[in-house]
XYZ file of C-alpha atoms in Angstrom:
319
model
C -0.192 26.906 -4.905
C -1.793 22.766 -4.523
C -1.016 22.755 -0.555
C 2.097 20.084 0.184
C 0.340 17.195 2.543
C 2.250 14.584 3.331
C 0.584 11.990 5.670
C 3.669 9.423 6.601
C 3.048 11.243 10.597
C -0.363 9.627 11.071
C 0.647 5.896 9.685
C -0.735 2.905 12.582
C 2.208 1.245 14.039
C 0.293 -2.270 13.589
C -2.758 -3.706 11.974
C -4.638 -3.548 14.830
C -4.536 -0.817 16.523
C -6.237 -0.165 19.974
C -9.026 3.049 20.262
C -12.571 3.896 19.066
C -13.318 4.184 15.910
C -16.036 6.328 13.472
C -18.082 2.616 13.009
C -17.797 1.971 16.646
C -19.827 4.963 17.395
C -22.495 5.645 14.619
C -22.602 1.603 16.615
C -23.462 3.111 19.484
C -25.840 5.432 18.767
C -27.747 3.055 16.919
C -27.708 0.713 19.296
C -25.700 0.183 22.694
C -26.090 -3.486 23.035
C -25.702 -3.830 18.941
C -22.534 -2.230 20.049
C -21.473 -4.623 23.274
C -20.762 -7.833 20.386
C -19.374 -6.151 18.048
C -16.543 -4.925 20.572
C -17.425 -6.354 23.742
C -19.282 -9.738 23.564
C -16.723 -12.444 24.653
C -13.594 -10.050 25.212
C -13.590 -7.718 21.622
C -16.653 -8.765 20.309
C -17.468 -11.003 17.504
C -18.314 -10.886 13.643
C -20.706 -12.480 10.804
C -18.976 -15.158 8.700
C -20.425 -13.857 6.457
C -21.791 -10.491 5.032
C -24.137 -9.451 2.134
C -22.536 -9.047 -1.069
C -22.820 -5.807 -1.538
C -20.096 -5.089 0.779
C -17.582 -6.719 -1.318
C -18.980 -4.926 -4.001
C -18.028 -1.985 -2.019
C -14.423 -3.002 -0.759
C -13.500 -4.669 -4.388
C -14.448 -1.020 -5.626
C -12.848 0.766 -2.942
C -9.457 -0.424 -3.792
C -9.388 -0.027 -7.343
C -10.194 3.146 -6.619
C -6.784 3.471 -3.949
C -5.331 2.780 -7.104
C -6.777 5.046 -9.316
C -4.931 7.684 -6.663
C -1.587 5.891 -6.268
C -0.912 5.987 -10.393
C -2.367 9.133 -11.180
C 0.088 11.292 -10.006
C 2.360 9.480 -11.591
C 2.118 8.550 -15.008
C 1.459 11.183 -18.151
C -2.197 10.678 -19.941
C -0.845 8.255 -22.755
C 0.837 5.823 -20.189
C -2.230 5.930 -17.883
C -5.094 5.171 -19.977
C -3.547 1.336 -20.504
C -1.944 0.849 -16.689
C -5.495 1.828 -15.031
C -7.048 -0.339 -18.387
C -4.883 -3.559 -16.918
C -4.679 -1.943 -13.413
C -8.452 -2.265 -12.644
C -8.787 -5.806 -13.801
C -5.614 -7.280 -11.217
C -6.780 -5.642 -8.377
C -10.154 -6.702 -8.318
C -9.635 -9.959 -9.575
C -7.515 -10.214 -6.442
C -9.732 -8.656 -3.814
C -12.207 -11.696 -5.287
C -9.369 -14.767 -4.724
C -8.101 -12.873 -1.157
C -12.556 -13.968 -0.009
C -10.930 -17.408 -0.961
C -13.885 -19.880 0.523
C -15.647 -17.188 2.377
C -17.556 -16.336 -1.261
C -18.483 -18.969 -3.122
C -17.847 -18.600 -7.041
C -20.696 -17.799 -9.070
C -20.548 -14.013 -6.373
C -17.442 -13.669 -7.363
C -17.546 -13.171 -10.815
C -20.899 -10.761 -9.780
C -17.945 -9.017 -7.872
C -15.725 -8.327 -9.917
C -18.042 -7.290 -12.488
C -19.262 -4.723 -10.177
C -16.662 -3.223 -9.077
C -14.760 -3.168 -13.313
C -17.643 -1.798 -14.694
C -17.618 1.113 -12.434
C -14.230 1.284 -11.366
C -13.810 1.570 -15.469
C -15.784 4.244 -15.871
C -14.777 6.432 -12.800
C -10.992 5.664 -14.520
C -12.632 7.346 -17.467
C -14.559 10.655 -16.147
C -11.537 11.038 -13.917
C -9.483 11.296 -17.798
C -11.836 13.744 -19.307
C -13.100 15.910 -15.960
C -10.628 15.525 -13.524
C -6.662 16.200 -15.277
C -6.421 19.212 -12.757
C -6.912 16.721 -9.343
C -3.670 15.698 -7.553
C -3.807 13.257 -5.011
C -2.112 13.762 -1.616
C -2.762 10.708 0.463
C -4.106 7.972 -0.347
C -5.874 5.373 1.729
C -3.825 6.044 4.725
C -4.604 5.970 8.531
C -4.869 8.504 11.264
C -5.770 9.204 14.370
C -6.456 11.739 16.971
C -7.451 12.166 21.364
C -10.667 13.550 22.329
C -11.706 12.691 26.416
C -8.204 10.620 26.134
C -9.705 8.625 24.020
C -7.884 7.867 20.616
C -10.256 8.167 17.569
C -8.646 6.461 14.337
C -9.877 6.053 11.011
C -8.077 5.808 7.611
C -9.407 8.599 4.555
C -10.002 7.346 1.459
C -7.940 10.366 -0.304
C -7.373 13.853 0.089
C -6.697 15.492 -2.797
C -6.310 19.333 -4.184
C -7.879 21.389 -6.716
C -9.032 24.923 -7.386
C -6.437 25.875 -3.933
C -8.481 24.271 -1.724
C -7.520 21.343 -0.345
C -10.512 18.306 -0.231
C -10.987 15.063 1.788
C -12.847 12.222 -1.029
C -14.850 10.058 -0.302
C -16.101 6.701 -2.978
C -19.551 5.553 -2.286
C -20.685 3.082 -4.153
C -24.789 3.110 -4.368
C -27.687 2.310 -5.914
C -29.402 5.727 -5.853
C -28.740 8.812 -5.350
C -31.690 11.262 -3.808
C -32.364 14.575 -5.371
C -31.664 16.249 -1.586
C -28.054 14.115 -0.978
C -25.762 17.551 -0.847
C -28.009 17.814 2.055
C -26.920 15.787 4.140
C -23.354 16.055 4.198
C -24.357 18.333 7.154
C -25.506 15.149 8.644
C -22.848 12.500 6.976
C -21.183 12.499 10.715
C -18.399 10.444 9.089
C -16.665 13.354 6.927
C -17.363 15.063 9.640
C -15.086 13.196 11.523
C -12.401 12.657 9.847
C -12.354 15.724 8.458
C -12.092 17.523 11.912
C -9.335 15.005 12.596
C -7.334 15.747 10.010
C -7.891 19.757 10.899
C -6.038 18.945 14.752
C -3.588 17.345 12.316
C -2.535 20.580 10.547
C -4.633 19.632 7.328
C -6.945 22.744 5.705
C -9.623 20.517 5.063
C -12.048 22.571 3.695
C -14.132 20.552 2.045
C -15.539 17.121 1.102
C -15.768 15.895 -2.719
C -18.289 12.550 -2.791
C -17.096 10.246 -5.564
C -20.204 8.624 -6.001
C -20.154 4.934 -8.670
C -23.863 4.287 -9.651
C -24.409 0.432 -9.195
C -26.190 -2.040 -11.521
C -30.005 -2.590 -10.443
C -31.037 -5.558 -13.373
C -31.257 -8.648 -11.724
C -30.888 -12.055 -12.961
C -34.330 -13.129 -15.045
C -35.589 -16.867 -14.415
C -34.974 -18.027 -18.059
C -30.662 -16.912 -17.884
C -27.664 -18.330 -17.437
C -24.990 -16.045 -14.851
C -22.859 -15.767 -18.207
C -26.025 -14.208 -19.620
C -26.541 -11.969 -16.174
C -23.066 -11.054 -16.334
C -22.877 -9.764 -19.728
C -25.535 -7.654 -18.840
C -24.461 -5.984 -16.331
C -20.816 -4.717 -17.548
C -22.721 -3.630 -20.707
C -25.124 -1.973 -18.870
C -22.279 -0.237 -17.037
C -20.328 0.137 -20.856
C -23.703 1.832 -22.354
C -24.853 4.123 -19.280
C -21.035 5.018 -18.789
C -21.640 8.546 -18.706
C -23.872 8.281 -16.672
C -22.565 5.673 -13.667
C -20.310 8.341 -12.114
C -21.211 11.096 -10.328
C -19.073 14.277 -8.500
C -20.389 16.619 -5.281
C -18.000 18.746 -4.286
C -19.051 20.852 -0.819
C -17.597 23.018 1.557
C -17.796 22.006 4.518
C -19.548 24.597 7.284
C -17.664 24.969 11.086
C -20.397 24.769 13.046
C -21.450 21.348 11.342
C -18.190 20.405 12.583
C -17.928 21.852 15.541
C -21.840 20.249 16.248
C -20.916 16.800 15.023
C -17.086 17.262 17.939
C -20.426 17.872 20.663
C -21.811 14.654 19.463
C -19.068 12.248 19.636
C -18.258 13.537 22.491
C -21.194 12.808 24.328
C -21.259 9.279 22.291
C -17.665 8.294 24.072
C -18.876 9.725 27.730
C -21.144 7.363 27.020
C -19.144 4.135 26.321
C -17.334 4.616 28.934
C -20.497 5.485 31.237
C -21.490 1.934 29.801
C -18.299 0.582 30.017
C -18.228 0.594 33.818
C -22.110 -0.476 34.485
C -22.209 -2.822 32.053
C -25.232 -2.374 31.158
C -26.304 -2.489 27.530
C -29.635 -1.183 26.201
C -31.811 -2.810 23.195
C -32.637 -0.201 21.081
C -35.541 -1.898 18.771
C -35.276 0.892 16.544
C -32.087 0.017 15.836
C -32.590 -3.882 14.669
C -33.935 -2.488 11.747
C -33.157 0.649 8.838
C -33.172 1.166 5.215
C -29.815 -0.279 4.798
C -29.827 -2.879 6.197
C -30.988 -5.264 9.445
C -28.951 -6.055 12.202
C -26.178 -8.896 11.752
C -26.747 -9.946 15.996
C -30.516 -9.872 16.022
C -30.705 -14.011 16.193
C -28.553 -13.529 19.095
C -29.368 -10.841 20.684
C -33.338 -11.431 20.181
C -34.125 -15.280 18.764
C -31.489 -17.090 20.812
C -29.905 -14.961 23.252
C -26.017 -15.014 23.505
C -25.164 -13.603 27.417
C -21.125 -13.206 25.243
C -20.040 -15.955 27.982
C -19.931 -19.185 26.659
C -18.634 -20.924 22.703
C -19.371 -18.531 20.577
C -22.133 -18.617 17.772
C -22.820 -20.214 14.868
C -22.699 -17.928 11.784
C -20.002 -15.585 13.834
C -16.402 -15.380 14.781
C -14.448 -14.031 18.115
C -12.430 -10.949 17.270
C -8.824 -10.322 17.724
C -6.178 -7.344 19.657
């Protein structure tokens, strides 16, 4: 019998809760100076006013997956096909409209084409292979205590399957390595979230990664933007069967305990640096395989002390 769960008690009281997130912890581990820019400079930190388009593609796709999860349990299969078809398009379109002037029209079209292509493929995957899934929580906030600090986060979903309760993690990736499963014990986000939910009484057994493989096509020199978008849409439709991959992994107690100990160490380091106001710059944190630090200019090229006017290209965070 599926485990009945409600996460209502974990709802955050406001949209800007205090405390520390997984992103903040990983930010400190990558580079203390980067953490200072993100969470301390100017009072509450600063953020870049523009971000790479792949972030928006991922965010729009996540909103579409949230929609799928919310309607999954409520409709019979005959109704679900039409609901998903119309709803996914509406959700992604709504996301691009909220972007406003931050994103230009061509980029909005690109976000829409990628996100709907991924979400439609995933909806077909669910309809064909995931009839036994029951979503018991979708995009729910939670919090837990550690070292007098409130750790907070948001899970993509929680589902019951095969008599177990699973943390569901949606990912939009350009490539999936052959050893993808081997990196799970080092996925700090999943381990922290599972720990927090277990402490809240939810018996998370493992994680199901639902991976959408993003189309890697590039704009040709002689190609118009509408032609490029049509080619991307065609790719997702033709490659639908291989676009979505699910990886189901049981979590190991020792990995959870290790992650909890490392999290406590990082929180203690943040507390120590807050007292000393020493925020070391790690040169190894300037670039990694995913991105270049967004604060490189104001950290190394045109250093900002955090007290004067916020540099161009950034805005101040507010509580």
